[in-house]
Short mmCIF file of C-alpha atoms in Angstrom, two decimals:
data_model
loop_
_atom_site.label_atom_id
_atom_site.label_comp_id
_atom_site.label_asym_id
_atom_site.label_seq_id
_atom_site.Cartn_x
_atom_site.Cartn_y
_atom_site.Cartn_z
CA MET A 1 97.46 120.42 134.76
CA ILE A 2 99.42 117.21 134.38
CA ALA A 3 102.74 116.31 132.76
CA THR A 4 104.91 113.20 132.76
CA ASP A 5 108.27 112.01 131.48
CA GLU A 6 110.39 108.98 132.33
CA ASN A 7 109.91 108.34 136.06
CA LEU A 8 108.19 111.58 137.10
CA SER A 9 104.58 112.68 136.85
CA ALA A 10 103.39 116.02 138.20
CA VAL A 11 99.95 117.50 138.79
CA ALA A 12 99.47 121.20 139.57
CA TRP A 13 96.41 123.28 140.31
CA LEU A 14 95.42 126.70 141.60
CA GLU A 15 93.88 126.47 145.06
CA GLY A 16 91.59 129.40 145.67
CA THR A 17 93.06 132.53 144.13
CA ASN A 18 96.41 132.68 145.87
CA GLU A 19 98.15 129.30 145.97
CA LEU A 20 99.66 127.10 143.28
CA ARG A 21 99.82 123.53 144.61
CA ALA A 22 101.42 120.37 143.22
CA SER A 23 101.82 116.65 143.83
CA PHE A 24 104.18 114.11 142.28
CA SER A 25 104.27 110.45 141.30
CA ASP A 26 106.40 108.12 139.22
CA GLY A 27 105.51 107.36 135.61
CA ARG A 28 102.57 105.21 136.66
CA GLY A 29 100.66 108.04 138.29
CA VAL A 30 99.24 105.64 140.89
CA GLU A 31 100.62 106.84 144.23
CA TRP A 32 101.08 110.57 144.80
CA THR A 33 103.14 112.56 147.27
CA PRO A 34 101.60 114.92 149.81
CA THR A 35 100.88 118.24 148.15
CA ILE A 36 103.42 121.05 148.23
CA THR A 37 103.03 124.80 147.75
CA VAL A 38 104.72 126.09 144.61
CA LYS A 39 103.46 129.66 144.85
CA PRO A 40 103.24 130.90 148.46
CA SER A 41 99.91 132.06 149.81
CA HIS A 42 100.58 135.78 149.86
CA PRO A 43 97.58 137.97 148.97
CA ALA A 44 98.47 138.40 145.30
CA PRO A 45 96.08 136.41 143.09
CA ALA A 46 97.67 133.91 140.70
CA PHE A 47 96.57 133.17 137.14
CA ASP A 48 97.36 131.13 134.05
CA ALA A 49 99.68 128.50 135.49
CA ALA A 50 101.63 126.16 133.21
CA LEU A 51 103.47 122.89 133.86
CA CYS A 52 106.00 120.75 132.00
CA VAL A 53 108.23 117.82 132.98
CA ASP A 54 111.59 116.59 131.69
CA GLN A 55 113.11 113.48 133.25
CA GLN A 56 113.30 114.29 136.99
CA VAL A 57 112.50 118.01 136.78
CA ALA A 58 109.08 119.68 136.86
CA VAL A 59 108.81 123.29 135.68
CA PHE A 60 106.01 125.60 136.86
CA ALA A 61 105.17 128.98 135.34
CA TRP A 62 102.47 131.39 136.43
CA ARG A 63 101.65 135.07 136.79
CA ASP A 64 100.49 136.93 139.88
CA ARG A 65 99.86 140.48 141.06
CA ARG A 66 102.39 140.78 143.88
CA HIS A 67 103.93 143.86 142.25
CA ALA A 68 100.63 145.62 141.62
CA VAL A 69 100.20 148.96 143.37
CA PRO A 70 96.73 149.72 144.86
CA GLN A 71 93.93 149.61 142.26
CA SER A 72 96.39 148.26 139.69
CA ILE A 73 96.02 145.14 137.55
CA ALA A 74 99.73 144.77 136.85
CA SER A 75 100.86 141.12 136.82
CA THR A 76 104.26 139.47 136.66
CA PRO A 77 105.37 136.03 135.37
CA PHE A 78 107.38 133.68 137.58
CA VAL A 79 109.04 130.28 137.17
CA ARG A 80 109.94 127.66 139.73
CA THR A 81 111.31 124.12 139.34
CA TYR A 82 111.06 120.93 141.38
CA ASP A 83 113.84 118.32 141.31
CA ALA A 84 112.39 114.90 142.12
CA SER A 85 115.83 113.39 142.74
CA SER A 86 116.43 115.77 145.65
CA GLY A 87 112.83 116.65 146.51
CA LEU A 88 113.70 120.35 146.46
CA LEU A 89 111.96 123.38 145.01
CA SER A 90 114.12 126.06 143.44
CA ALA A 91 113.81 129.73 144.24
CA GLU A 92 111.23 131.71 142.30
CA VAL A 93 112.54 133.41 139.17
CA GLN A 94 110.86 136.59 137.98
CA LEU A 95 110.58 137.04 134.21
CA LEU A 96 110.64 140.70 133.20
CA ASN A 97 114.27 141.34 132.16
CA GLY A 98 114.16 145.12 132.40
CA LEU A 99 110.44 145.78 132.08
CA PRO A 100 108.91 147.84 134.95
CA ALA A 101 106.94 145.40 137.10
CA ALA A 102 104.26 147.86 138.22
CA ASN A 103 103.58 148.97 134.63
CA VAL A 104 103.24 145.57 132.95
CA THR A 105 100.35 143.16 132.67
CA THR A 106 101.21 139.64 131.60
CA GLU A 107 98.94 137.03 130.06
CA ARG A 108 99.12 133.26 129.69
CA PRO A 109 102.65 132.09 130.51
CA ILE A 110 103.24 128.87 128.55
CA ALA A 111 106.28 126.69 129.30
CA ALA A 112 108.21 124.01 127.43
CA ALA A 113 111.21 121.99 128.58
CA VAL A 114 113.58 120.10 126.30
CA ARG A 115 116.85 118.33 126.99
CA VAL A 116 119.61 119.07 124.48
CA GLY A 117 122.45 116.72 125.29
CA SER A 118 122.91 117.03 129.04
CA THR A 119 121.45 120.55 129.14
CA LEU A 120 117.88 121.13 130.23
CA ARG A 121 116.49 124.13 128.41
CA VAL A 122 113.32 125.81 129.58
CA HIS A 123 111.37 128.16 127.32
CA VAL A 124 108.55 130.32 128.68
CA LEU A 125 106.30 132.27 126.32
CA VAL A 126 104.32 135.24 127.66
CA HIS A 127 102.34 138.18 126.36
CA HIS A 128 103.21 141.53 127.96
CA ALA A 129 101.23 144.74 127.72
CA VAL A 130 103.43 147.68 128.75
CA PHE A 131 101.94 150.91 130.12
CA PRO A 132 103.52 154.32 130.88
CA ALA A 133 102.06 154.13 134.41
CA PRO A 134 100.46 151.39 136.53
CA PRO A 135 97.31 150.22 134.68
CA THR A 136 94.10 150.56 136.71
CA ASN A 137 91.74 148.39 134.67
CA MET A 138 91.21 147.14 131.15
CA PHE A 139 89.18 150.19 130.08
CA GLY A 140 90.49 153.16 132.07
CA GLY A 141 93.77 154.63 133.11
CA PRO A 142 96.81 154.85 130.83
CA VAL A 143 96.82 153.31 127.37
CA ALA A 144 99.36 150.58 126.60
CA THR A 145 102.43 151.68 124.69
CA ASP A 146 103.50 148.19 123.63
CA SER A 147 101.94 144.76 123.21
CA LEU A 148 104.67 142.20 122.86
CA LEU A 149 105.03 138.45 122.73
CA ARG A 150 108.26 137.43 124.46
CA LEU A 151 110.18 134.17 124.73
CA TYR A 152 112.30 133.70 127.87
CA THR A 153 114.96 130.97 127.72
CA SER A 154 116.97 129.23 130.43
CA ASN A 155 119.98 127.02 129.71
CA ASP A 156 120.44 125.89 133.31
CA GLY A 157 117.21 124.01 133.95
CA GLY A 158 115.06 127.01 134.85
CA HIS A 159 117.24 128.61 137.53
CA THR A 160 118.04 131.73 135.50
CA PHE A 161 116.52 133.23 132.34
CA PRO A 162 119.13 135.59 130.88
CA ILE A 163 117.74 135.27 127.35
CA ALA A 164 114.61 137.27 126.53
CA ARG A 165 113.67 137.66 122.88
CA ASP A 166 110.64 139.52 121.54
CA VAL A 167 108.79 137.23 119.14
CA ALA A 168 106.38 139.89 117.88
CA HIS A 169 105.11 143.36 118.67
CA LEU A 170 101.36 143.30 118.11
CA PRO A 171 99.16 146.21 117.07
CA LEU A 172 97.77 147.83 120.22
CA THR A 173 94.23 147.19 118.98
CA ALA A 174 94.83 143.47 118.44
CA ILE A 175 93.61 140.91 120.95
CA LEU A 176 95.83 137.89 121.51
CA TRP A 177 93.76 134.78 122.18
CA ASP A 178 95.90 131.65 122.51
CA LEU A 179 99.58 130.74 122.86
CA ARG A 180 101.67 127.61 122.30
CA VAL A 181 105.39 126.90 122.44
CA GLU A 182 106.92 123.60 121.30
CA ALA A 183 110.60 122.66 121.59
CA GLU A 184 112.42 119.97 119.58
CA GLY A 185 116.14 120.08 120.31
CA ASP A 186 117.44 123.45 119.12
CA ASP A 187 114.15 124.21 117.36
CA VAL A 188 111.64 126.32 119.27
CA HIS A 189 108.26 126.87 117.64
CA VAL A 190 105.92 129.64 118.79
CA PHE A 191 102.26 129.69 117.74
CA TRP A 192 99.53 132.12 118.68
CA THR A 193 96.25 133.62 117.50
CA ASP A 194 95.35 137.30 117.33
CA ASP A 195 92.75 139.41 115.53
CA ARG A 196 94.97 142.08 113.97
CA SER A 197 93.53 141.32 110.49
CA SER A 198 89.89 141.88 111.45
CA TRP A 199 88.07 142.38 114.73
CA GLN A 200 87.30 138.99 116.36
CA ASP A 201 88.68 137.13 113.33
CA TYR A 202 91.55 135.30 114.98
CA GLU A 203 94.31 133.87 112.80
CA VAL A 204 97.18 131.51 113.63
CA TYR A 205 100.73 132.90 113.47
CA HIS A 206 104.06 131.06 113.68
CA GLN A 207 107.68 131.95 114.39
CA ARG A 208 110.67 129.61 114.74
CA SER A 209 114.06 129.70 116.39
CA SER A 210 116.71 127.22 115.24
CA ASP A 211 119.27 128.10 117.92
CA GLY A 212 117.41 127.48 121.15
CA GLY A 213 115.69 130.85 121.42
CA LEU A 214 118.64 133.14 120.69
CA THR A 215 117.35 134.41 117.34
CA PHE A 216 114.30 133.90 115.15
CA ASP A 217 114.43 132.50 111.64
CA PHE A 218 111.83 134.61 109.85
CA PRO A 219 112.03 138.41 109.47
CA VAL A 220 108.39 138.58 110.56
CA GLU A 221 106.02 135.94 111.84
CA HIS A 222 104.18 133.78 109.31
CA ARG A 223 100.40 133.98 109.17
CA LEU A 224 99.22 130.40 108.61
CA THR A 225 95.44 130.78 108.27
CA THR A 226 93.33 133.15 106.18
CA HIS A 227 89.80 134.57 106.02
CA ALA A 228 88.47 132.91 109.15
CA ALA A 229 88.01 133.14 112.88
CA ILE A 230 90.01 130.45 114.66
CA GLN A 231 88.00 129.39 117.70
CA ALA A 232 90.57 126.84 118.90
CA PHE A 233 93.69 125.16 117.60
CA ASP A 234 96.05 122.35 118.52
CA VAL A 235 99.57 121.62 117.31
CA ASP A 236 101.99 118.71 117.49
CA VAL A 237 105.66 118.64 116.51
CA ALA A 238 107.72 115.52 115.75
CA GLY A 239 111.14 116.22 114.27
CA SER A 240 110.69 118.11 111.01
CA VAL A 241 106.93 117.42 110.87
CA ILE A 242 104.46 119.95 112.29
CA ALA A 243 100.69 119.44 112.24
CA LEU A 244 98.02 121.96 113.15
CA ALA A 245 94.30 121.37 113.54
CA VAL A 246 92.07 124.43 113.78
CA ASN A 247 88.39 125.08 114.40
CA ASP A 248 87.72 127.63 111.68
CA THR A 249 84.51 129.66 111.75
CA ALA A 250 83.44 132.37 109.33
CA HIS A 251 80.77 134.58 110.84
CA ASP A 252 79.45 138.12 111.06
CA PRO A 253 80.45 139.34 114.54
CA LEU A 254 77.61 141.88 114.56
CA SER A 255 74.67 139.81 113.30
CA GLY A 256 75.97 136.43 114.46
CA THR A 257 75.37 134.87 111.04
CA VAL A 258 77.54 131.77 110.54
CA TYR A 259 78.83 131.22 107.01
CA TRP A 260 80.77 128.09 107.81
CA ASP A 261 82.16 126.09 110.72
CA ARG A 262 84.79 123.45 110.04
CA ILE A 263 87.91 121.59 111.19
CA ASP A 264 90.94 122.42 109.05
CA THR A 265 94.51 121.17 109.04
CA LEU A 266 97.90 122.50 108.00
CA VAL A 267 101.04 120.34 107.81
CA SER A 268 104.73 121.16 107.42
CA VAL A 269 107.49 118.64 106.67
CA ASP A 270 110.34 121.18 106.68
CA ARG A 271 110.29 122.38 110.31
CA GLY A 272 107.70 125.04 109.64
CA THR A 273 109.34 126.83 106.73
CA THR A 274 106.32 126.02 104.57
CA PHE A 275 102.89 124.54 105.28
CA THR A 276 100.28 122.83 103.16
CA PRO A 277 97.24 124.90 102.22
CA GLN A 278 94.50 125.03 104.83
CA THR A 279 92.54 121.80 104.25
CA THR A 280 89.06 121.01 105.56
CA LEU A 281 88.71 117.46 106.89
CA PRO A 282 86.09 115.18 105.32
CA GLY A 283 82.72 115.54 107.03
CA ALA A 284 83.93 118.46 109.14
CA SER A 285 82.15 121.38 107.50
CA ALA A 286 78.76 122.91 108.29
CA THR A 287 76.85 126.19 108.10
CA ASP A 288 76.19 126.38 111.84
CA TYR A 289 78.28 126.03 114.99
CA ALA A 290 78.85 122.28 114.76
CA PHE A 291 82.49 121.56 115.62
CA ALA A 292 84.89 122.31 118.45
CA TRP A 293 88.10 121.37 120.25
CA PRO A 294 90.35 119.83 117.60
CA SER A 295 93.25 117.70 118.83
CA VAL A 296 96.16 116.48 116.69
CA ALA A 297 98.94 113.92 117.18
CA ILE A 298 101.85 112.84 114.98
CA SER A 299 103.13 109.27 115.22
CA SER A 300 106.69 108.78 116.42
CA SER A 301 107.83 107.94 112.90
CA GLY A 302 106.08 110.97 111.44
CA ALA A 303 104.32 108.68 108.98
CA ALA A 304 100.80 109.20 110.35
CA ILE A 305 98.90 112.26 111.55
CA ASP A 306 95.65 111.84 113.45
CA VAL A 307 93.04 114.48 114.24
CA ALA A 308 90.05 114.16 116.58
CA TRP A 309 87.37 116.75 117.25
CA GLN A 310 84.03 117.33 118.93
CA SER A 311 81.25 117.17 116.38
CA GLY A 312 77.73 118.59 116.64
CA GLY A 313 75.27 119.04 119.45
CA GLY A 314 75.18 120.74 122.80
CA TRP A 315 74.69 119.32 126.25
CA THR A 316 71.18 118.15 125.36
CA THR A 317 71.92 116.65 121.96
CA GLN A 318 75.12 114.79 122.88
CA PRO A 319 78.00 115.77 120.59
CA ASP A 320 80.32 113.00 119.46
CA VAL A 321 84.03 112.58 118.90
CA ASP A 322 85.05 112.18 115.25
CA TRP A 323 88.42 111.34 113.78
CA SER A 324 90.42 111.49 110.55
CA ARG A 325 93.90 110.33 109.55
CA SER A 326 96.57 111.14 106.99
CA VAL A 327 99.52 108.98 105.98
CA ASP A 328 100.89 111.34 103.31
CA ALA A 329 101.78 114.46 105.31
CA GLY A 330 98.33 115.96 105.09
CA ALA A 331 97.82 115.67 101.33
CA HIS A 332 94.85 113.35 101.83
CA TRP A 333 92.68 112.54 104.83
CA SER A 334 90.50 109.54 105.61
CA SER A 335 86.74 109.92 105.75
CA GLU A 336 85.30 111.17 109.02
CA ALA A 337 84.84 108.29 111.47
CA LEU A 338 82.74 108.24 114.64
CA LEU A 339 84.79 107.13 117.65
CA THR A 340 82.20 107.46 120.43
CA ALA A 341 78.88 105.69 120.74
CA ASN A 342 77.36 107.61 123.67
CA GLY A 343 78.49 111.16 123.08
CA GLY A 344 81.81 112.81 123.75
CA HIS A 345 83.31 116.17 124.61
CA TYR A 346 86.79 117.70 124.61
CA PRO A 347 88.86 114.98 122.90
CA ARG A 348 92.60 114.74 123.60
CA LEU A 349 94.97 112.78 121.33
CA ARG A 350 98.40 111.77 122.58
CA ALA A 351 101.12 109.89 120.65
CA ASP A 352 103.89 107.79 122.18
CA PRO A 353 107.11 109.74 121.45
CA SER A 354 109.39 106.76 122.10
CA GLY A 355 108.98 105.11 118.70
CA ARG A 356 106.11 102.77 119.57
CA ALA A 357 103.10 102.87 117.23
CA ARG A 358 100.79 103.80 120.08
CA MET A 359 98.29 106.62 120.58
CA THR A 360 95.59 107.36 123.11
CA LEU A 361 92.38 109.33 122.72
CA SER A 362 90.56 110.51 125.83
CA TRP A 363 87.28 112.37 126.12
CA ALA A 364 84.57 113.36 128.57
CA GLN A 365 81.06 111.95 128.60
CA THR A 366 78.12 112.96 130.73
CA ASP A 367 78.48 109.61 132.53
CA GLY A 368 82.26 109.55 132.99
CA TRP A 369 85.69 109.88 131.40
CA ARG A 370 86.86 107.46 128.68
CA VAL A 371 90.14 106.58 126.99
CA ALA A 372 90.81 104.41 123.93
CA ALA A 373 94.19 103.12 122.77
CA SER A 374 95.57 102.51 119.30
CA LEU A 375 98.43 100.07 118.71
CA ASP A 376 98.94 101.04 115.05
CA ASP A 377 99.38 104.83 115.04
CA GLY A 378 95.64 105.45 114.96
CA ALA A 379 94.70 103.14 112.07
CA SER A 380 92.39 101.28 114.46
CA TRP A 381 91.27 101.75 118.05
CA GLN A 382 90.74 99.41 120.98
CA PRO A 383 87.36 99.56 122.77
CA PRO A 384 87.33 102.51 125.19
CA VAL A 385 87.66 102.00 128.93
CA GLU A 386 86.24 104.17 131.69
CA PHE A 387 88.96 105.60 133.90
CA SER A 388 86.61 107.64 136.09
CA GLY A 389 82.92 107.61 136.87
CA ASP A 390 82.96 111.33 137.62
CA THR A 391 80.62 113.34 135.44
CA PHE A 392 79.86 116.90 134.50
CA THR A 393 76.91 116.79 136.90
CA THR A 394 79.26 115.97 139.82
CA GLY A 395 81.21 119.12 139.11
CA GLY A 396 83.91 117.62 136.95
CA VAL A 397 85.84 119.95 134.69
CA GLY A 398 85.21 119.19 131.03
CA HIS A 399 88.72 119.69 129.71
CA ILE A 400 90.61 116.68 131.03
CA PRO A 401 94.40 117.17 130.81
CA ALA A 402 96.01 114.00 129.53
CA CYS A 403 99.54 112.75 128.94
CA TRP A 404 101.40 109.59 127.96
CA ASN A 405 104.35 108.10 129.84
CA SER A 406 106.57 106.14 127.47
CA ARG A 407 108.62 104.48 130.22
CA TYR A 408 105.59 102.73 131.69
CA GLN A 409 103.46 102.80 128.52
CA ASN A 410 100.83 104.45 130.67
CA PHE A 411 98.08 107.01 130.05
CA VAL A 412 97.68 109.44 132.96
CA SER A 413 95.05 112.14 133.47
CA THR A 414 93.79 114.54 136.11
CA TRP A 415 90.51 116.32 136.77
CA LEU A 416 88.51 118.15 139.42
CA THR A 417 85.24 117.54 141.21
CA ALA A 418 83.36 120.01 143.36
CA ALA A 419 80.92 119.18 146.14
CA ALA A 420 79.66 121.29 149.05
CA GLY A 421 82.06 124.04 148.10
CA VAL A 422 85.10 121.74 148.24
CA THR A 423 87.16 121.13 145.12
CA THR A 424 89.02 117.82 144.93
CA VAL A 425 91.86 116.98 142.54
CA TRP A 426 91.87 113.44 141.12
CA SER A 427 94.18 111.40 138.94
CA GLY A 428 93.58 108.23 136.98
CA GLY A 429 94.74 106.39 133.93
CA ALA A 430 95.02 103.16 132.00
CA ARG A 431 97.50 100.96 130.16
CA PRO A 432 96.83 99.22 126.84
CA GLN A 433 98.59 96.05 128.04
CA THR A 434 96.28 94.10 130.35
CA ILE A 435 96.02 90.81 132.21
CA THR A 436 92.80 88.95 133.03
CA PRO A 437 92.66 86.25 135.75
CA ILE A 438 90.46 83.36 134.59
CA GLY A 439 89.19 80.41 136.62
CA PHE A 440 90.33 81.61 140.05
CA GLN A 441 87.71 80.13 142.40
CA VAL A 442 87.38 78.66 145.88
CA GLY A 443 88.27 74.98 146.03
CA PRO A 444 89.68 72.88 143.20
CA ALA A 445 90.55 75.10 140.24
CA SER A 446 92.56 75.25 137.04
CA PRO A 447 93.22 78.98 136.83
CA HIS A 448 95.20 80.78 134.19
CA VAL A 449 95.91 84.38 133.18
CA ALA A 450 95.24 85.93 129.77
CA CYS A 451 97.65 88.62 128.56
CA GLU A 452 96.67 91.13 125.88
CA ARG A 453 98.42 93.86 123.90
CA PHE A 454 101.98 93.28 125.14
CA ASP A 455 103.05 94.30 121.63
CA ASP A 456 106.62 95.44 122.37
CA GLY A 457 108.20 92.63 120.34
CA ASN A 458 108.98 90.34 123.28
CA SER A 459 107.84 86.76 122.85
CA ILE A 460 106.83 85.97 126.41
CA ALA A 461 105.10 87.60 129.39
CA PHE A 462 105.66 86.58 132.99
CA VAL A 463 102.78 86.71 135.47
CA LEU A 464 103.87 87.50 139.03
CA ALA A 465 101.91 87.77 142.28
CA SER A 466 102.19 88.96 145.87
CA LEU A 467 99.78 88.83 148.79
CA THR A 468 99.53 92.62 148.85
CA PRO A 469 100.49 95.47 146.55
CA GLY A 470 103.90 96.87 147.38
CA SER A 471 107.13 98.09 145.89
CA PHE A 472 109.62 96.15 143.80
CA ALA A 473 111.96 97.62 141.19
CA LEU A 474 112.63 95.45 138.15
CA PRO A 475 116.23 94.12 138.01
CA PHE A 476 118.84 94.03 135.21
CA GLY A 477 119.17 97.81 135.21
CA ASP A 478 115.50 98.43 134.45
CA GLY A 479 114.39 100.06 137.71
CA ARG A 480 110.70 100.45 136.90
CA GLU A 481 108.22 99.90 139.70
CA LEU A 482 106.29 96.64 139.47
CA GLY A 483 103.76 97.43 142.20
CA LEU A 484 104.10 94.10 144.03
CA ALA A 485 105.55 93.28 147.45
CA PRO A 486 108.66 91.04 147.47
CA ASP A 487 107.03 88.43 149.73
CA ALA A 488 107.06 84.62 149.67
CA LEU A 489 104.27 84.45 147.06
CA PHE A 490 106.22 86.80 144.83
CA ALA A 491 109.32 84.60 145.07
CA ALA A 492 107.29 81.48 144.33
CA THR A 493 105.53 82.95 141.30
CA ALA A 494 108.82 84.36 139.98
CA ASN A 495 110.26 80.83 140.04
CA LEU A 496 107.15 79.49 138.30
CA ALA A 497 107.40 82.21 135.66
CA VAL A 498 111.07 81.52 134.91
CA SER A 499 110.33 77.79 134.70
CA GLY A 500 107.57 78.48 132.16
CA VAL A 501 104.54 77.67 134.33
CA LEU A 502 103.45 81.29 134.78
CA ALA A 503 104.77 82.42 131.41
CA ALA A 504 102.48 83.34 128.52
CA PRO A 505 103.82 82.88 124.97
CA LEU A 506 102.85 85.98 123.00
CA ASP A 507 101.72 86.19 119.39
CA ALA A 508 102.50 89.02 116.99
CA GLN A 509 99.77 91.17 118.54
CA GLY A 510 101.18 90.68 122.04
CA ASP A 511 98.37 88.34 123.14
CA GLY A 512 98.76 85.05 124.97
CA ALA A 513 97.89 83.10 128.11
CA THR A 514 99.62 81.10 130.80
CA ALA A 515 98.98 77.38 131.04
CA ALA A 516 96.30 76.30 133.51
CA LEU A 517 97.51 75.51 137.02
CA ALA A 518 95.96 72.06 137.18
CA GLY A 519 95.27 70.65 140.64
CA ALA A 520 95.24 73.99 142.43
CA VAL A 521 93.05 74.27 145.54
CA LEU A 522 92.30 77.85 146.54
CA PRO A 523 90.98 78.76 150.03
CA ALA A 524 88.09 81.12 150.66
CA GLY A 525 89.19 84.62 151.64
CA LEU A 526 92.43 84.44 149.70
CA GLN A 527 93.43 87.80 148.24
CA PHE A 528 96.48 88.57 146.15
CA SER A 529 97.75 90.93 143.48
CA LEU A 530 98.86 90.04 139.95
CA VAL A 531 101.06 91.83 137.41
CA GLY A 532 102.12 90.87 133.91
CA VAL A 533 105.48 91.92 132.44
CA SER A 534 106.92 90.94 129.07
CA PHE A 535 110.51 89.68 128.89
CA ASP A 536 113.19 89.04 126.28
CA LEU A 537 115.08 85.92 127.30
CA ALA A 538 117.99 86.64 124.96
CA THR A 539 118.77 90.16 126.17
CA LEU A 540 117.33 89.92 129.70
CA ARG A 541 115.25 93.02 129.03
CA PHE A 542 111.78 93.68 130.39
CA GLY A 543 109.09 95.25 128.23
CA ASP A 544 105.49 96.24 128.89
CA ILE A 545 104.08 96.10 132.42
CA SER A 546 100.39 95.72 133.20
CA ASP A 547 98.47 97.45 135.94
CA VAL A 548 98.16 95.61 139.26
CA VAL A 549 95.08 93.37 139.28
CA THR A 550 93.60 92.20 142.60
CA VAL A 551 92.03 88.74 142.97
CA GLN A 552 89.64 88.23 145.91
CA LEU A 553 88.16 84.77 146.62
#
């Protein structure tokens, strides 16, 4: 799991069956702290961990069986927070609010954090099954007396959860499959799938709170999909706009006959009070299992909605990643477009929430992980870049969690590899804005640096250097990490940048290049690091920052 916001990135994973571990970085996701233990290593197995980040606070939610009596499968949800400004973990908070711990099994705690004014609210959504006595297994022992979906809310940053509201009481025969909670200010949206309407035919349901989780707006939850089996769904919320993408399959659960398989969308522009009819995307319908893993993102302005999905094939026939887009709140969708040339699995779309017209799309290939960036809300896509050479055959996990850090304009991801029984957690990423050193060679040279996609509206980009990577916070109240050491070379290049020598004029697309350094003589063995950063001379404000690029002669 990975999450990022402002100047904090967090990665969390379950180590073995007992420990929940985490590591932290700034918004770049380049250098990570030593790992810490979030859930202590007592014998109780842990499951279904969740992670979210708001500013300098990371919130962890999970369930474990510490309250289970012998032979029992009872499980209890817990929450813990980490404050990056102090480096401290909070105490664990148990979420039951009156339910008997030994008689309750909990599934899939999902967390969301949202700042309302100066208050950090944390919402945790869980599914509880309540038994009259400790449950022994899923098929024997006492029968559940209640199956409830509950929203726990904290108004003090996750330290206490005095508010517990039951979202829905499900039929005891219904199976709940997936959960999501999204928070936008006072609005809290809860989505889930269950098969109450027909065995194994999962439908999407929605409930909304407009007062931060105190009450719910609808007398009963709204069923959003009909006559289908939802295999997977994704949702994005931006202000009053809500977009869902679902993998909808109609099949006979006994014979296995598939009547259709498709990617459908539903869109609301009134905070979820009403939704458009379920609409099948162009080119995303078949009479066999052909589609999977839809992902949806809404642009910051709400003007564009993008959907990506895995289309066709298995591991031997190389499925691809397809894409469609709507600019009229889901009334019409563009024709299906192929985004990958060499296969693709498990696409993940992410939109920049800060107001920039930027999106990223990441996916897994059998030869590595890829990410592509859009600078126009998904209307067009830059060529993909490989951010890891790990593959499925090296034990990588297919679903690659991905997030976008608006402060650094940085895509960050995490994944696992397994070798010789050892699982390793990795992180990597990319930035759309790049610099390319050109003409740096031993001896006489006229080198320059090309800058691309610094499209933040600034008219110039400075190119700075240091002999080694290091740490330097940008001045004028910015505070972002540049990644260079404040050595003599850094001071010299800063002077050259301010004087215009190492400054690249940028066009409307954010592209430009520095002038050639005529007469330069570069020695063999010279190594240094370069960074590009855009700048507004009128307001003294910095904009986009590139990754650190190393030059070795």
